């Protein structure tokens, strides 16, 4: 105790060690109390007249549990909240039926298994089961990520959809034992991130797709490599995968340039026969398409952008149609010549891929693909309009009211549609083993379209969507049978359904300053193109509904790609 100032003199003061640093020195008076309004108060202090409630065992503010009667006690707003420490944390909620364990059936194709994984929440994904062996130190993470990006680059440059590219990248990383990998695919950029553990820094790599080329033979070879990597029976080391990937890149195209030019001519000629042309029209349309293809090759060799290549390639067929009009041949249809040339240029592959990306939730990539399709279409419109305007200035009489004779030659039209599909498959550089199947698929598509539109009298857009849906269904089944991509069995088969005639009549109406009729025909062409793309995607999705898709044990269905319901 510190001696009081008025204490006895006999009391001996204590040592200095007993003094507190905050004790009042001897001989000083205590300060006067400050006014009430000058008292500093805390905003968490209890107001005057309010007493804190004692904590109750069963209920109270922040306790998180109710009383025995089920009533809920409303505590004071000033009561101290309950803490959520790791010792007093509330129990985790578990459904009455338990949490289903996810198991992926190894009998299903890797596309379905990886698509199921991508559409699954990260917390519910099963741990990877490495298929490929590696040493005790684990796989070389940078090399696995680089190999994955190179494979994804070839797939994206070949025209695969964004979801299929992500599934392929996910399959490669999981086969080499990398968990917690997240691939991301956009129109020109591929990236992948791997987090070794929750306390380690993630490893991220990216790659830019600068050149795109159509080679379905190379695409099929990449799919075979991925299938070997994801198969338990096969052992593909990183060095072997790099070697096979380099061979795929170095391989020459299966068809030389002159075969591609000839295929473009045959495609245009077959399309002209579909819209009512004869043998002479076939020859003239083929000649115009081959001339346009050679001019496009020449421009590509000079580094001219694709927009100008399409515009220049569209001009020779249109110019030949105008020249036939000037000669006044009564037995030749100039409109069929121009329409055949348009069939060889319409970007059906990019349109289907763009709509498919949009329907599966990849909106950025879908927007970029559809913008590319729009640029190509504008280029074709520019080339054809230049030729049509030139013909009108020279006095050419192009009849926009002409109608093609397409319903009285079913056998010829079916053969022409199959020829068109065969030529389209060659232009896409498909493997010879898939050419026959896609040719038959294109013939079936035209039979369905003709039966619904010509014989049944239904809407051409509805008939096109139905035929495209069957193309997507058969293409998906054939791809599952061969364990490869579905594009080689689908893209060429939709060739006979492309809106070449509607596009021509729309451009002719614009060239003759009849905008109402021209825009109406162009709107029909756009609706037909969208019907093709949506039908193909719907047919593919329907085929997956009836297949055994890997998922959670207990009947959990396949997760859709839709992330919102409008809110």
XYZ file of C-alpha atoms in Angstrom:
567
model
C 0.000 0.000 0.000
C 1.159 3.538 -0.660
C 1.063 5.685 2.436
C -1.685 8.280 2.470
C -0.603 11.933 2.669
C -2.297 12.424 6.029
C -0.933 9.249 7.617
C 1.101 8.855 10.797
C 4.771 9.886 10.881
C 5.637 6.567 12.521
C 4.605 4.692 9.401
C 7.650 3.964 7.318
C 7.176 4.539 3.547
C 7.537 1.520 1.297
C 10.235 1.136 -1.301
C 9.960 2.698 -4.775
C 9.348 -0.711 -6.351
C 5.920 -0.799 -4.662
C 4.852 2.456 -6.333
C 2.645 2.178 -9.443
C 3.458 4.302 -12.452
C -0.116 5.573 -12.392
C -0.353 6.290 -8.610
C -0.909 9.868 -7.522
C 2.195 11.443 -5.945
C 2.060 12.397 -2.296
C 0.778 15.870 -1.543
C -1.359 16.242 -4.674
C -5.095 16.677 -4.751
C -7.298 14.503 -6.980
C -8.549 16.366 -10.093
C -12.098 17.574 -10.203
C -14.573 15.432 -12.129
C -15.133 16.719 -15.703
C -18.578 17.798 -16.791
C -20.968 15.071 -17.884
C -20.978 16.128 -21.516
C -17.166 15.899 -21.740
C -17.029 12.216 -20.828
C -15.600 10.256 -23.836
C -17.799 7.209 -24.358
C -17.415 4.162 -26.595
C -19.999 3.486 -29.252
C -20.171 -0.078 -27.964
C -20.861 0.982 -24.349
C -24.218 0.073 -22.826
C -26.572 3.040 -22.459
C -27.638 4.144 -19.004
C -30.461 2.031 -17.658
C -29.746 -0.997 -19.821
C -28.454 -4.133 -18.145
C -26.937 -7.006 -20.121
C -28.899 -10.227 -20.098
C -27.160 -13.260 -18.623
C -26.350 -15.925 -21.197
C -28.770 -18.834 -21.233
C -27.877 -22.398 -21.965
C -30.672 -23.310 -24.351
C -31.441 -20.153 -26.271
C -30.513 -16.553 -26.595
C -29.058 -14.085 -28.960
C -26.504 -15.662 -31.233
C -26.753 -19.122 -29.721
C -27.969 -20.600 -32.970
C -30.284 -23.168 -31.340
C -33.871 -22.968 -30.189
C -35.421 -23.835 -26.837
C -37.086 -27.109 -26.032
C -40.498 -25.764 -26.986
C -39.203 -24.601 -30.327
C -39.753 -20.875 -29.582
C -37.074 -18.456 -30.652
C -35.783 -15.962 -28.040
C -35.056 -12.497 -29.364
C -32.003 -11.153 -27.553
C -30.900 -7.583 -27.035
C -29.235 -5.760 -29.865
C -26.435 -4.877 -27.499
C -25.792 -8.433 -26.348
C -22.309 -9.646 -27.229
C -22.384 -11.963 -30.275
C -21.382 -15.571 -29.996
C -18.014 -16.466 -31.454
C -17.497 -19.009 -34.221
C -14.212 -20.511 -33.192
C -13.008 -23.816 -34.468
C -13.785 -25.393 -31.071
C -17.350 -24.070 -30.846
C -18.215 -24.170 -34.563
C -21.731 -25.344 -35.442
C -22.044 -28.844 -36.920
C -21.923 -29.141 -40.727
C -25.211 -29.824 -42.482
C -25.470 -33.230 -44.089
C -28.548 -34.270 -46.092
C -30.615 -37.129 -44.720
C -29.724 -39.263 -47.715
C -26.046 -38.451 -47.426
C -23.659 -36.856 -49.914
C -23.403 -39.002 -53.103
C -19.952 -40.089 -54.118
C -19.075 -39.341 -57.724
C -17.622 -42.156 -59.782
C -16.792 -41.888 -63.443
C -17.386 -44.971 -65.526
C -14.297 -45.770 -67.529
C -16.355 -47.370 -70.278
C -17.736 -44.003 -71.374
C -15.752 -41.919 -73.882
C -13.376 -39.424 -72.374
C -15.380 -36.552 -73.905
C -18.425 -37.425 -71.793
C -16.399 -38.078 -68.660
C -14.508 -34.794 -68.863
C -17.611 -32.824 -69.811
C -19.277 -34.212 -66.695
C -16.281 -33.100 -64.627
C -16.327 -29.593 -66.077
C -20.036 -29.179 -65.328
C -19.527 -30.361 -61.747
C -18.736 -28.043 -58.800
C -15.075 -28.055 -57.870
C -15.771 -29.376 -54.381
C -17.586 -32.433 -55.770
C -15.014 -33.498 -58.345
C -13.375 -36.816 -57.540
C -9.644 -37.031 -57.092
C -7.757 -37.819 -60.302
C -6.615 -41.342 -60.964
C -3.372 -40.976 -62.911
C -3.396 -43.099 -66.037
C 0.156 -42.390 -67.177
C 3.079 -43.405 -64.991
C 5.740 -41.056 -63.726
C 8.605 -41.140 -61.281
C 8.320 -40.674 -57.521
C 8.976 -36.941 -57.795
C 5.701 -36.551 -59.645
C 4.949 -35.253 -63.121
C 6.785 -32.269 -64.528
C 4.052 -29.671 -64.080
C 5.346 -27.087 -66.606
C 5.758 -29.722 -69.318
C 2.303 -31.193 -68.717
C 0.737 -27.747 -68.908
C 2.684 -26.932 -72.084
C 1.610 -30.193 -73.719
C -2.002 -29.504 -72.730
C -1.901 -26.027 -74.247
C -0.389 -27.303 -77.503
C -3.124 -29.928 -77.822
C -5.805 -27.356 -77.083
C -4.317 -25.008 -79.671
C -4.613 -27.599 -82.438
C -8.205 -28.378 -81.480
C -9.296 -24.740 -81.282
C -7.543 -23.843 -84.539
C -9.267 -26.809 -86.207
C -12.736 -25.514 -85.356
C -13.666 -27.458 -82.210
C -16.105 -25.905 -79.770
C -14.830 -24.260 -76.590
C -16.403 -26.868 -74.310
C -14.812 -29.761 -76.215
C -11.413 -28.038 -76.106
C -11.676 -27.546 -72.347
C -12.712 -31.179 -71.919
C -9.667 -32.327 -73.896
C -7.303 -30.151 -71.852
C -8.871 -31.371 -68.633
C -8.479 -34.985 -69.752
C -4.748 -34.578 -70.442
C -3.958 -32.962 -67.094
C -5.907 -35.528 -65.088
C -4.320 -38.412 -66.975
C -0.893 -37.190 -65.880
C -2.043 -36.804 -62.263
C -2.501 -33.046 -61.969
C -5.392 -32.155 -59.691
C -6.994 -28.725 -59.255
C -6.461 -27.683 -62.873
C -8.764 -25.126 -64.463
C -8.563 -24.651 -68.264
C -10.008 -21.535 -69.880
C -10.735 -21.209 -73.599
C -11.625 -18.079 -75.529
C -11.565 -17.378 -79.237
C -7.826 -16.647 -79.478
C -6.444 -17.377 -75.997
C -5.905 -20.614 -74.107
C -4.874 -20.641 -70.472
C -4.628 -23.227 -67.733
C -3.938 -22.886 -64.019
C -2.709 -25.588 -61.647
C -2.608 -25.227 -57.869
C -0.431 -27.936 -56.265
C -1.983 -27.463 -52.816
C -3.939 -24.947 -50.802
C -0.757 -23.334 -49.484
C 1.323 -23.335 -52.684
C 1.274 -20.694 -55.363
C -0.633 -21.642 -58.528
C 1.173 -22.274 -61.796
C -0.455 -20.617 -64.813
C 0.410 -20.887 -68.500
C -1.257 -19.490 -71.609
C -1.009 -19.746 -75.377
C -2.391 -17.610 -78.197
C -4.009 -19.081 -81.310
C -2.886 -16.882 -84.197
C -3.514 -19.085 -87.228
C -6.546 -21.190 -88.023
C -6.730 -23.910 -90.589
C -9.279 -26.498 -91.660
C -7.754 -29.968 -91.516
C -10.018 -32.602 -90.022
C -7.381 -35.285 -90.585
C -5.112 -33.474 -88.144
C -8.073 -33.020 -85.802
C -8.774 -36.768 -85.820
C -5.093 -37.496 -85.117
C -5.164 -35.215 -82.064
C -8.277 -36.997 -80.796
C -6.529 -40.346 -81.162
C -3.586 -39.001 -79.153
C -5.896 -37.824 -76.374
C -7.691 -41.167 -76.390
C -4.368 -43.007 -75.999
C -3.337 -40.692 -73.165
C -6.601 -41.232 -71.282
C -6.711 -45.011 -71.811
C -5.438 -47.282 -69.064
C -4.169 -49.914 -71.511
C -1.845 -47.519 -73.314
C 1.240 -45.905 -71.825
C 2.142 -42.557 -73.387
C 4.953 -40.725 -71.640
C 5.448 -36.989 -71.970
C 8.282 -37.517 -74.441
C 6.158 -39.853 -76.554
C 3.235 -37.413 -76.503
C 5.509 -34.557 -77.620
C 6.901 -36.714 -80.430
C 3.447 -37.677 -81.704
C 2.261 -34.092 -81.472
C 5.229 -32.932 -83.545
C 4.430 -35.567 -86.174
C 0.821 -34.359 -86.311
C 2.007 -30.793 -86.897
C 4.492 -31.801 -89.614
C 2.129 -34.082 -91.521
C 1.089 -32.852 -94.942
C -2.533 -32.362 -95.855
C -4.149 -35.510 -97.323
C -5.206 -33.742 -100.528
C -3.051 -31.495 -102.747
C -4.051 -27.994 -103.784
C -5.365 -28.910 -107.215
C -7.715 -31.486 -105.679
C -9.103 -28.827 -103.355
C -9.691 -26.470 -106.274
C -11.432 -29.222 -108.215
C -13.546 -30.055 -105.158
C -14.619 -26.402 -104.881
C -15.747 -26.482 -108.504
C -17.667 -29.746 -108.099
C -19.315 -28.372 -104.947
C -20.523 -25.262 -106.789
C -21.736 -27.343 -109.736
C -23.659 -29.751 -107.502
C -25.243 -26.815 -105.667
C -26.379 -25.332 -108.983
C -28.035 -28.645 -109.859
C -29.827 -28.617 -106.491
C -31.483 -25.310 -107.409
C -32.567 -26.352 -110.892
C -29.488 -26.169 -113.106
C -28.511 -28.580 -115.838
C -25.262 -29.929 -117.216
C -24.204 -26.615 -118.786
C -24.988 -24.735 -115.593
C -22.972 -27.325 -113.666
C -19.922 -26.725 -115.861
C -20.149 -22.919 -115.756
C -20.693 -22.814 -111.993
C -17.759 -25.167 -111.451
C -15.519 -23.030 -113.659
C -16.471 -19.840 -111.811
C -15.883 -21.409 -108.382
C -12.484 -22.790 -109.397
C -11.436 -19.397 -110.756
C -12.509 -17.726 -107.517
C -10.659 -20.341 -105.458
C -7.427 -19.760 -107.394
C -7.737 -16.009 -106.946
C -8.259 -16.494 -103.214
C -5.148 -18.704 -103.047
C -3.182 -15.993 -104.834
C -4.366 -13.336 -102.388
C -3.564 -15.576 -99.422
C -0.029 -16.031 -100.739
C 0.364 -12.242 -100.780
C -0.777 -11.948 -97.155
C -4.159 -10.362 -97.888
C -6.694 -10.721 -95.018
C -9.472 -13.277 -95.315
C -12.129 -10.604 -95.731
C -10.695 -9.596 -99.107
C -10.081 -13.214 -100.050
C -13.790 -13.996 -99.652
C -14.807 -10.857 -101.535
C -12.534 -11.700 -104.474
C -13.575 -15.383 -104.494
C -17.256 -14.383 -104.724
C -16.801 -12.171 -107.773
C -16.039 -14.741 -110.591
C -19.228 -16.867 -110.128
C -21.361 -13.720 -109.953
C -19.618 -12.270 -113.003
C -20.240 -15.466 -114.972
C -23.919 -15.391 -114.060
C -24.156 -11.800 -115.248
C -22.334 -12.688 -118.476
C -24.840 -15.483 -119.140
C -27.656 -13.001 -118.682
C -26.098 -10.692 -121.259
C -25.929 -13.556 -123.803
C -29.704 -14.155 -123.459
C -29.456 -17.953 -123.367
C -32.927 -19.219 -122.641
C -31.900 -22.698 -121.475
C -29.338 -21.474 -118.915
C -30.226 -20.192 -115.451
C -27.756 -17.454 -114.403
C -29.236 -17.424 -110.911
C -28.287 -21.081 -110.466
C -24.674 -20.286 -111.420
C -24.434 -17.491 -108.854
C -26.142 -19.576 -106.175
C -23.718 -22.452 -106.741
C -20.792 -20.113 -106.241
C -22.293 -18.879 -102.976
C -22.640 -22.436 -101.641
C -18.892 -22.882 -101.913
C -18.212 -19.766 -99.802
C -20.818 -19.696 -97.027
C -19.032 -20.222 -93.660
C -21.166 -23.059 -92.321
C -18.400 -24.496 -90.127
C -17.789 -21.266 -88.206
C -21.527 -20.660 -87.865
C -22.198 -24.054 -86.287
C -19.245 -23.671 -83.893
C -20.333 -20.161 -82.876
C -23.924 -21.113 -82.105
C -22.760 -24.241 -80.284
C -20.487 -22.171 -78.024
C -23.353 -19.820 -77.257
C -25.746 -22.648 -76.398
C -23.204 -24.279 -74.067
C -22.512 -21.050 -72.140
C -19.268 -19.793 -73.735
C -20.627 -16.412 -74.726
C -17.352 -14.581 -75.338
C -16.105 -17.221 -77.763
C -19.530 -17.461 -79.383
C -19.643 -13.704 -79.923
C -16.212 -13.727 -81.528
C -17.096 -16.638 -83.835
C -20.374 -15.072 -84.909
C -18.588 -11.778 -85.532
C -16.174 -13.675 -87.768
C -19.116 -15.206 -89.645
C -20.622 -11.752 -90.073
C -17.392 -10.406 -91.555
C -17.184 -13.318 -93.999
C -20.805 -12.846 -94.993
C -20.264 -9.124 -95.562
C -17.248 -9.965 -97.719
C -19.343 -12.342 -99.854
C -22.077 -9.718 -100.116
C -19.517 -7.128 -101.214
C -18.075 -9.336 -103.950
C -21.450 -10.409 -105.324
C -22.922 -6.893 -105.193
C -19.977 -5.461 -107.109
C -20.571 -7.996 -109.893
C -24.351 -7.458 -109.868
C -24.012 -3.669 -109.972
C -21.621 -3.970 -112.883
C -24.055 -6.229 -114.719
C -26.970 -3.848 -114.135
C -24.926 -0.984 -115.528
C -24.265 -3.061 -118.643
C -27.978 -3.777 -119.086
C -28.210 -7.278 -117.624
C -31.793 -8.285 -116.838
C -31.698 -10.355 -113.662
C -35.134 -11.587 -112.632
C -35.643 -11.647 -108.850
C -39.005 -13.363 -109.308
C -37.413 -16.478 -110.852
C -38.109 -19.671 -108.963
C -35.983 -22.752 -109.125
C -37.400 -26.080 -110.221
C -36.397 -28.221 -107.265
C -39.263 -30.620 -106.647
C -39.594 -32.638 -109.828
C -36.146 -34.300 -109.851
C -35.771 -36.061 -106.500
C -33.251 -38.665 -107.638
C -31.001 -36.103 -109.318
C -31.218 -33.820 -106.308
C -30.310 -36.601 -103.886
C -27.277 -37.502 -105.995
C -26.357 -33.820 -106.240
C -26.619 -33.383 -102.463
C -24.345 -36.374 -101.879
C -21.859 -35.029 -104.434
C -21.922 -31.662 -102.696
C -21.285 -33.316 -99.328
C -18.421 -35.359 -100.758
C -16.769 -32.251 -102.204
C -17.250 -30.377 -98.945
C -15.576 -33.224 -97.037
C -12.552 -33.028 -99.333
C -12.341 -29.266 -98.809
C -12.317 -29.888 -95.061
C -9.345 -32.277 -95.467
C -11.189 -35.215 -93.930
C -9.813 -38.698 -93.620
C -10.771 -41.049 -96.425
C -12.308 -43.442 -93.898
C -14.931 -40.853 -92.877
C -15.844 -39.541 -96.332
C -18.389 -42.269 -97.096
C -20.203 -41.914 -93.776
C -20.541 -38.139 -94.030
C -21.675 -38.423 -97.666
C -24.511 -40.732 -96.653
C -25.363 -38.401 -93.773
C -25.670 -35.486 -96.200
C -27.947 -37.516 -98.487
C -30.228 -38.404 -95.574
C -30.374 -34.753 -94.550
C -31.523 -33.697 -98.019
C -34.135 -36.479 -98.150
C -35.628 -35.306 -94.846
C -35.578 -31.692 -95.999
C -37.195 -32.516 -99.345
C -39.863 -34.724 -97.766
C -40.868 -32.019 -95.274
C -40.467 -28.900 -97.395
C -41.269 -30.016 -100.971
C -43.671 -32.893 -100.398
C -45.150 -31.982 -97.024
C -45.368 -28.258 -97.729
C -43.915 -27.265 -94.354
C -41.800 -24.218 -93.654
C -38.339 -24.362 -95.162
C -36.799 -23.126 -91.899
C -38.539 -25.852 -89.862
C -37.562 -28.514 -92.392
C -33.956 -27.291 -92.299
C -33.853 -27.401 -88.494
C -35.234 -30.955 -88.442
C -32.786 -32.194 -91.065
C -29.895 -30.505 -89.252
C -31.013 -32.136 -85.998
C -30.791 -35.561 -87.621
C -27.352 -34.651 -88.969
C -26.213 -33.783 -85.447
C -27.750 -36.953 -84.009
C -26.141 -39.278 -86.557
C -22.854 -37.403 -86.390
C -22.692 -37.733 -82.617
C -23.468 -41.463 -82.783
C -20.805 -42.025 -85.452
C -18.225 -40.079 -83.464
C -18.941 -42.158 -80.349
C -18.603 -45.325 -82.403
C -15.191 -44.232 -83.686
C -14.119 -42.398 -80.475
C -13.281 -39.219 -82.371
C -14.595 -35.725 -82.970
C -18.118 -35.244 -84.310
C -17.149 -32.390 -86.657
C -16.005 -34.626 -89.554
C -19.418 -36.323 -89.555
C -21.489 -33.131 -89.227
C -19.927 -30.133 -90.952
C -19.877 -31.449 -94.506
C -23.337 -33.026 -94.149
C -24.998 -29.647 -93.585
C -23.640 -28.349 -96.916
C -26.830 -29.067 -98.944
C -28.901 -27.207 -96.339
C -26.998 -23.898 -96.523
C -29.164 -20.931 -97.598
C -27.495 -20.166 -100.918
C -30.617 -19.288 -102.922
C -32.092 -17.052 -100.217
C -28.791 -15.223 -99.966
C -28.639 -14.666 -103.733
C -32.194 -13.329 -104.002
C -31.569 -11.022 -101.058
C -28.441 -9.603 -102.664
C -30.230 -9.235 -105.987
C -33.021 -7.263 -104.329
C -30.488 -4.950 -102.700
C -28.644 -4.500 -106.005
C -31.894 -3.565 -107.774
C -32.755 -1.067 -105.014
C -35.670 -3.187 -103.767
C -34.623 -3.151 -100.143
C -37.822 -4.567 -98.657
C -37.726 -7.709 -100.731
C -33.960 -8.022 -100.423
C -33.894 -7.651 -96.645
C -36.769 -10.118 -96.297
C -34.850 -12.716 -98.294
C -31.661 -12.047 -96.327
C -33.628 -12.453 -93.094
C -34.803 -15.844 -94.347
C -31.190 -16.774 -95.057
C -30.133 -15.776 -91.533
C -33.038 -17.704 -89.991
C -32.127 -20.773 -92.037
C -28.486 -20.557 -90.962
C -29.459 -20.281 -87.299
C -31.869 -23.193 -87.722
C -29.005 -25.308 -89.068
C -26.730 -24.464 -86.157
C -29.382 -24.922 -83.467
C -30.602 -28.152 -85.060
C -27.105 -29.624 -85.140
C -26.499 -28.768 -81.486
C -29.927 -30.069 -80.423
C -29.354 -33.331 -82.255
C -26.030 -33.788 -80.481
C -27.579 -33.094 -77.083
C -30.478 -35.487 -77.740
C -28.011 -38.235 -78.576
C -26.314 -37.744 -75.207
C -29.641 -38.005 -73.368
C -29.996 -41.633 -74.413
C -26.394 -42.573 -73.741
C -24.982 -43.802 -70.470
C -23.381 -40.646 -69.154
C -21.037 -40.896 -66.139
C -22.261 -39.129 -63.036
C -22.942 -39.506 -59.372
C -23.941 -42.857 -57.965
C -27.607 -42.899 -57.082
C -29.131 -41.508 -60.210
C -27.776 -37.971 -60.261
C -28.422 -36.569 -63.690
C -26.069 -34.889 -66.069
C -25.487 -31.282 -65.118
C -26.464 -28.727 -67.697
C -24.305 -25.848 -68.787
C -26.953 -23.289 -67.848
C -25.817 -21.277 -64.863
C -28.778 -18.964 -64.278
C -32.546 -19.017 -64.664
C -33.074 -15.400 -65.559
C -32.266 -13.826 -62.196
